[in-house]
């Protein structure tokens, strides 16, 4: 089946169109996802400052515990968080926080999500099952999010509607594809999130 999304541009407005709700300037955004889906890669790709990373070498102790079939060649992992920054335009600076992917470090999410306006859920379709727990946690915390499928070449290619159904996501939640290694593609993912946040803010104001 064709990967419908591979041709689909990232949804959302151009950077110059993005205006923050309530005139805010700096926004905290979290990049979250399972183990090895490319969170650190994405933060590093878009950050205009040298990213802060907390990578540690993986050891034999993690074998059989840390699981992502796509991350077999990986030899470091985030043990606390990633941090980066990107200026979208003169009014809008995003402070990017990447979460640790290994579940034994998920307790750190409490601090990482504090004050976050939104999140990008990064997905590797080889380990999609981890998204259920992540999305449930975001919904519990009432953190708005978009889903960005990181297009690893070896990963199964599913049409966006099938992914939406599999993840039980409302039609309004953007699902896009990206290449976390690519600055422009990762920036588009962030713009898609900002566009979504603006839509939510406008909908709330009209109530
Ligand atoms: N082919 C391909 N490889 C990628 C892509 N994004 C990341 N990678 C590679 O996949 C591996 C995982 O990247 P990380 O950025 O460490 O993943 P992570 O989600 O931060 O991992 P944890 O913090 O350990 O959960 C790295 O070796 C990247 O170079 C992508 O879009 N395509
Ligand atoms: Mg990482």
Short mmCIF file of C-alpha atoms and ligand atoms in Angstrom, two decimals:
data_model
loop_
_atom_site.label_atom_id
_atom_site.label_comp_id
_atom_site.label_asym_id
_atom_site.label_seq_id
_atom_site.Cartn_x
_atom_site.Cartn_y
_atom_site.Cartn_z
CA UNK A 1 0.00 0.00 0.00
CA UNK A 2 1.28 3.46 -0.82
CA UNK A 3 2.52 5.69 1.91
CA UNK A 4 0.03 8.46 1.23
CA UNK A 5 1.82 10.83 3.52
CA UNK A 6 5.16 10.69 1.74
CA UNK A 7 3.94 13.28 -0.74
CA UNK A 8 1.89 15.24 1.71
CA UNK A 9 3.35 18.57 2.78
CA UNK A 10 3.43 19.33 6.47
CA UNK A 11 0.15 20.93 7.47
CA UNK A 12 0.13 24.35 9.05
CA UNK A 13 0.76 27.97 8.21
CA UNK A 14 3.99 29.53 7.03
CA UNK A 15 6.26 30.70 9.82
CA UNK A 16 5.51 34.35 9.13
CA UNK A 17 1.80 33.68 9.66
CA UNK A 18 2.17 32.05 13.04
CA UNK A 19 1.09 34.27 15.90
CA UNK A 20 1.13 33.04 19.44
CA UNK A 21 -2.02 32.87 21.50
CA UNK A 22 -2.18 35.87 23.88
CA UNK A 23 0.93 37.49 22.43
CA UNK A 24 3.35 35.14 24.14
CA UNK A 25 6.91 35.10 22.83
CA UNK A 26 8.69 32.05 24.16
CA UNK A 27 6.95 28.71 24.01
CA UNK A 28 7.93 25.41 25.53
CA UNK A 29 7.42 22.49 23.18
CA UNK A 30 8.13 18.84 23.95
CA UNK A 31 9.32 16.22 21.47
CA UNK A 32 8.12 12.92 22.85
CA UNK A 33 8.12 9.36 21.56
CA UNK A 34 9.32 5.84 22.15
CA UNK A 35 12.85 4.58 22.34
CA UNK A 36 15.04 5.46 19.38
CA UNK A 37 12.40 7.18 17.25
CA UNK A 38 14.65 10.19 16.57
CA UNK A 39 13.79 12.76 19.26
CA UNK A 40 17.39 13.79 19.97
CA UNK A 41 18.03 13.85 16.23
CA UNK A 42 15.10 16.21 15.67
CA UNK A 43 16.08 18.63 18.44
CA UNK A 44 19.64 18.69 17.13
CA UNK A 45 18.51 19.17 13.52
CA UNK A 46 16.41 22.28 14.17
CA UNK A 47 18.15 23.94 17.07
CA UNK A 48 19.87 27.24 16.34
CA UNK A 49 22.02 26.81 19.44
CA UNK A 50 24.23 23.81 20.16
CA UNK A 51 21.69 21.44 21.67
CA UNK A 52 22.00 20.27 25.23
CA UNK A 53 21.99 16.50 25.26
CA UNK A 54 22.17 13.91 28.01
CA UNK A 55 23.30 10.93 25.97
CA UNK A 56 24.82 7.94 27.70
CA UNK A 57 26.31 4.83 26.19
CA UNK A 58 23.95 1.90 26.21
CA UNK A 59 25.16 -1.26 27.88
CA UNK A 60 24.32 -4.94 27.79
CA UNK A 61 22.05 -4.32 30.80
CA UNK A 62 19.46 -2.82 28.47
CA UNK A 63 19.26 -5.80 26.12
CA UNK A 64 15.72 -7.17 26.11
CA UNK A 65 14.43 -4.17 28.05
CA UNK A 66 14.94 -1.26 25.67
CA UNK A 67 13.02 -2.18 22.60
CA UNK A 68 12.70 -0.67 19.17
CA UNK A 69 13.42 -2.93 16.23
CA UNK A 70 14.61 0.13 14.33
CA UNK A 71 17.15 1.17 16.90
CA UNK A 72 19.43 -1.84 16.79
CA UNK A 73 22.45 0.17 15.61
CA UNK A 74 22.00 2.78 18.30
CA UNK A 75 24.64 2.89 21.00
CA UNK A 76 23.65 5.95 23.02
CA UNK A 77 20.37 6.93 24.63
CA UNK A 78 18.90 10.01 26.29
CA UNK A 79 18.86 9.60 30.06
CA UNK A 80 17.30 12.93 31.06
CA UNK A 81 16.32 15.28 28.23
CA UNK A 82 17.38 17.19 25.14
CA UNK A 83 17.16 20.95 24.91
CA UNK A 84 17.31 23.27 21.92
CA UNK A 85 15.90 26.55 20.66
CA UNK A 86 14.53 27.79 17.37
CA UNK A 87 13.28 31.25 16.44
CA UNK A 88 10.29 30.90 14.14
CA UNK A 89 9.88 34.63 13.57
CA UNK A 90 10.43 37.85 15.51
CA UNK A 91 7.50 37.13 17.81
CA UNK A 92 7.98 33.45 18.37
CA UNK A 93 10.80 31.42 19.92
CA UNK A 94 10.35 27.74 20.60
CA UNK A 95 12.19 26.10 23.47
CA UNK A 96 12.46 22.46 22.56
CA UNK A 97 12.60 19.69 25.12
CA UNK A 98 13.17 16.10 24.04
CA UNK A 99 12.09 13.37 26.43
CA UNK A 100 14.01 10.19 27.21
CA UNK A 101 12.51 7.31 25.24
CA UNK A 102 13.28 4.43 27.56
CA UNK A 103 10.33 3.74 29.80
CA UNK A 104 12.41 3.54 32.95
CA UNK A 105 13.11 7.27 32.54
CA UNK A 106 9.53 8.31 31.84
CA UNK A 107 9.12 9.50 35.43
CA UNK A 108 11.13 12.55 34.30
CA UNK A 109 8.25 13.61 32.08
CA UNK A 110 6.59 15.39 35.01
CA UNK A 111 9.19 18.12 34.98
CA UNK A 112 9.74 18.14 31.25
CA UNK A 113 6.05 18.73 30.48
CA UNK A 114 5.55 21.41 33.10
CA UNK A 115 4.46 24.60 31.32
CA UNK A 116 4.60 23.02 27.86
CA UNK A 117 2.15 24.47 25.36
CA UNK A 118 2.20 21.45 23.08
CA UNK A 119 4.02 18.35 21.94
CA UNK A 120 5.18 16.53 18.85
CA UNK A 121 4.68 12.78 19.19
CA UNK A 122 7.42 11.30 17.04
CA UNK A 123 6.59 7.86 15.68
CA UNK A 124 8.56 5.01 14.16
CA UNK A 125 5.99 2.72 12.55
CA UNK A 126 8.06 -0.29 13.63
CA UNK A 127 7.19 0.45 17.24
CA UNK A 128 3.79 2.10 16.97
CA UNK A 129 2.36 0.32 20.03
CA UNK A 130 4.32 2.59 22.37
CA UNK A 131 2.25 5.53 21.12
CA UNK A 132 -0.90 4.36 22.88
CA UNK A 133 0.60 4.92 26.31
CA UNK A 134 2.23 8.18 25.25
CA UNK A 135 -0.96 9.59 23.76
CA UNK A 136 -2.96 8.55 26.81
CA UNK A 137 -0.49 10.36 29.03
CA UNK A 138 -0.67 13.51 26.91
CA UNK A 139 -4.46 13.43 26.93
CA UNK A 140 -4.44 12.98 30.72
CA UNK A 141 -2.16 16.00 31.03
CA UNK A 142 -4.28 17.94 28.52
CA UNK A 143 -1.21 18.69 26.42
CA UNK A 144 -2.23 19.29 22.78
CA UNK A 145 -0.10 17.34 20.34
CA UNK A 146 0.45 16.46 16.73
CA UNK A 147 1.77 13.15 15.45
CA UNK A 148 4.87 13.17 13.23
CA UNK A 149 5.91 9.91 11.58
CA UNK A 150 9.69 9.80 11.23
CA UNK A 151 10.14 8.13 7.86
CA UNK A 152 12.86 5.56 8.40
CA UNK A 153 13.34 3.82 5.04
CA UNK A 154 12.94 0.32 6.51
CA UNK A 155 9.76 1.14 8.45
CA UNK A 156 6.30 -0.04 7.26
CA UNK A 157 4.45 2.59 5.29
CA UNK A 158 0.85 3.10 6.37
CA UNK A 159 -1.65 5.55 4.93
CA UNK A 160 -2.43 8.44 7.24
CA UNK A 161 -6.13 7.45 7.67
CA UNK A 162 -5.04 3.97 8.78
CA UNK A 163 -2.65 5.49 11.30
CA UNK A 164 -5.39 7.79 12.55
CA UNK A 165 -7.68 4.83 13.06
CA UNK A 166 -4.97 2.71 14.68
CA UNK A 167 -4.11 5.49 17.12
CA UNK A 168 -7.79 6.39 17.67
CA UNK A 169 -7.05 10.01 16.91
CA UNK A 170 -9.65 12.67 16.35
CA UNK A 171 -9.80 14.10 12.81
CA UNK A 172 -8.57 17.44 14.10
CA UNK A 173 -5.21 16.12 15.33
CA UNK A 174 -2.62 16.67 12.57
CA UNK A 175 -0.65 13.63 11.44
CA UNK A 176 2.34 14.41 9.25
CA UNK A 177 5.51 12.74 8.06
CA UNK A 178 8.99 14.08 8.59
CA UNK A 179 12.65 13.24 8.43
CA UNK A 180 13.99 14.05 11.88
CA UNK A 181 17.49 14.44 10.45
CA UNK A 182 16.41 17.24 8.17
CA UNK A 183 16.23 20.78 9.55
CA UNK A 184 13.54 22.00 7.20
CA UNK A 185 11.38 18.90 7.64
CA UNK A 186 11.66 19.05 11.43
CA UNK A 187 10.91 22.77 11.37
CA UNK A 188 7.79 22.05 9.32
CA UNK A 189 6.70 19.59 11.99
CA UNK A 190 7.04 22.30 14.63
CA UNK A 191 5.14 24.76 12.45
CA UNK A 192 2.40 22.20 12.09
CA UNK A 193 2.16 22.01 15.88
CA UNK A 194 2.09 25.80 16.18
CA UNK A 195 -0.63 26.02 13.54
CA UNK A 196 -2.65 23.46 15.48
CA UNK A 197 -2.19 25.36 18.75
CA UNK A 198 -3.36 28.56 17.07
CA UNK A 199 -6.44 26.74 15.74
CA UNK A 200 -7.23 25.43 19.22
CA UNK A 201 -6.74 28.88 20.75
CA UNK A 202 -9.02 30.48 18.15
CA UNK A 203 -11.69 27.84 18.74
CA UNK A 204 -11.56 28.48 22.49
CA UNK A 205 -11.85 32.23 22.03
CA UNK A 206 -14.93 31.82 19.86
CA UNK A 207 -16.75 29.79 22.54
N1 LIG B 1 17.13 6.63 8.47
C1 LIG B 1 16.83 7.50 9.43
N2 LIG B 1 17.52 7.43 10.59
C2 LIG B 1 17.20 8.30 11.58
C3 LIG B 1 16.18 9.23 11.42
N3 LIG B 1 16.05 9.93 12.58
C4 LIG B 1 16.97 9.43 13.43
N4 LIG B 1 17.67 8.47 12.81
C5 LIG B 1 18.73 7.67 13.41
O1 LIG B 1 18.06 6.85 14.37
C6 LIG B 1 18.80 6.78 15.56
C7 LIG B 1 17.93 7.22 16.73
O2 LIG B 1 18.03 8.56 16.93
P1 LIG B 1 17.90 9.32 18.34
O3 LIG B 1 17.72 10.72 17.92
O4 LIG B 1 18.99 9.00 19.29
O5 LIG B 1 16.56 8.70 18.93
P2 LIG B 1 15.85 9.11 20.30
O6 LIG B 1 14.39 9.02 20.06
O7 LIG B 1 16.37 10.38 20.82
O8 LIG B 1 16.32 7.92 21.22
P3 LIG B 1 16.19 7.78 22.82
O9 LIG B 1 16.48 9.09 23.43
O10 LIG B 1 17.22 6.75 23.17
O11 LIG B 1 14.81 7.30 23.06
C8 LIG B 1 20.06 7.61 15.33
O12 LIG B 1 21.08 6.73 14.95
C9 LIG B 1 19.70 8.52 14.16
O13 LIG B 1 20.80 8.86 13.36
C10 LIG B 1 15.49 9.29 10.17
O14 LIG B 1 14.60 10.10 9.95
N5 LIG B 1 15.84 8.38 9.21
MG1 LIG B 2 17.12 10.82 22.64
#
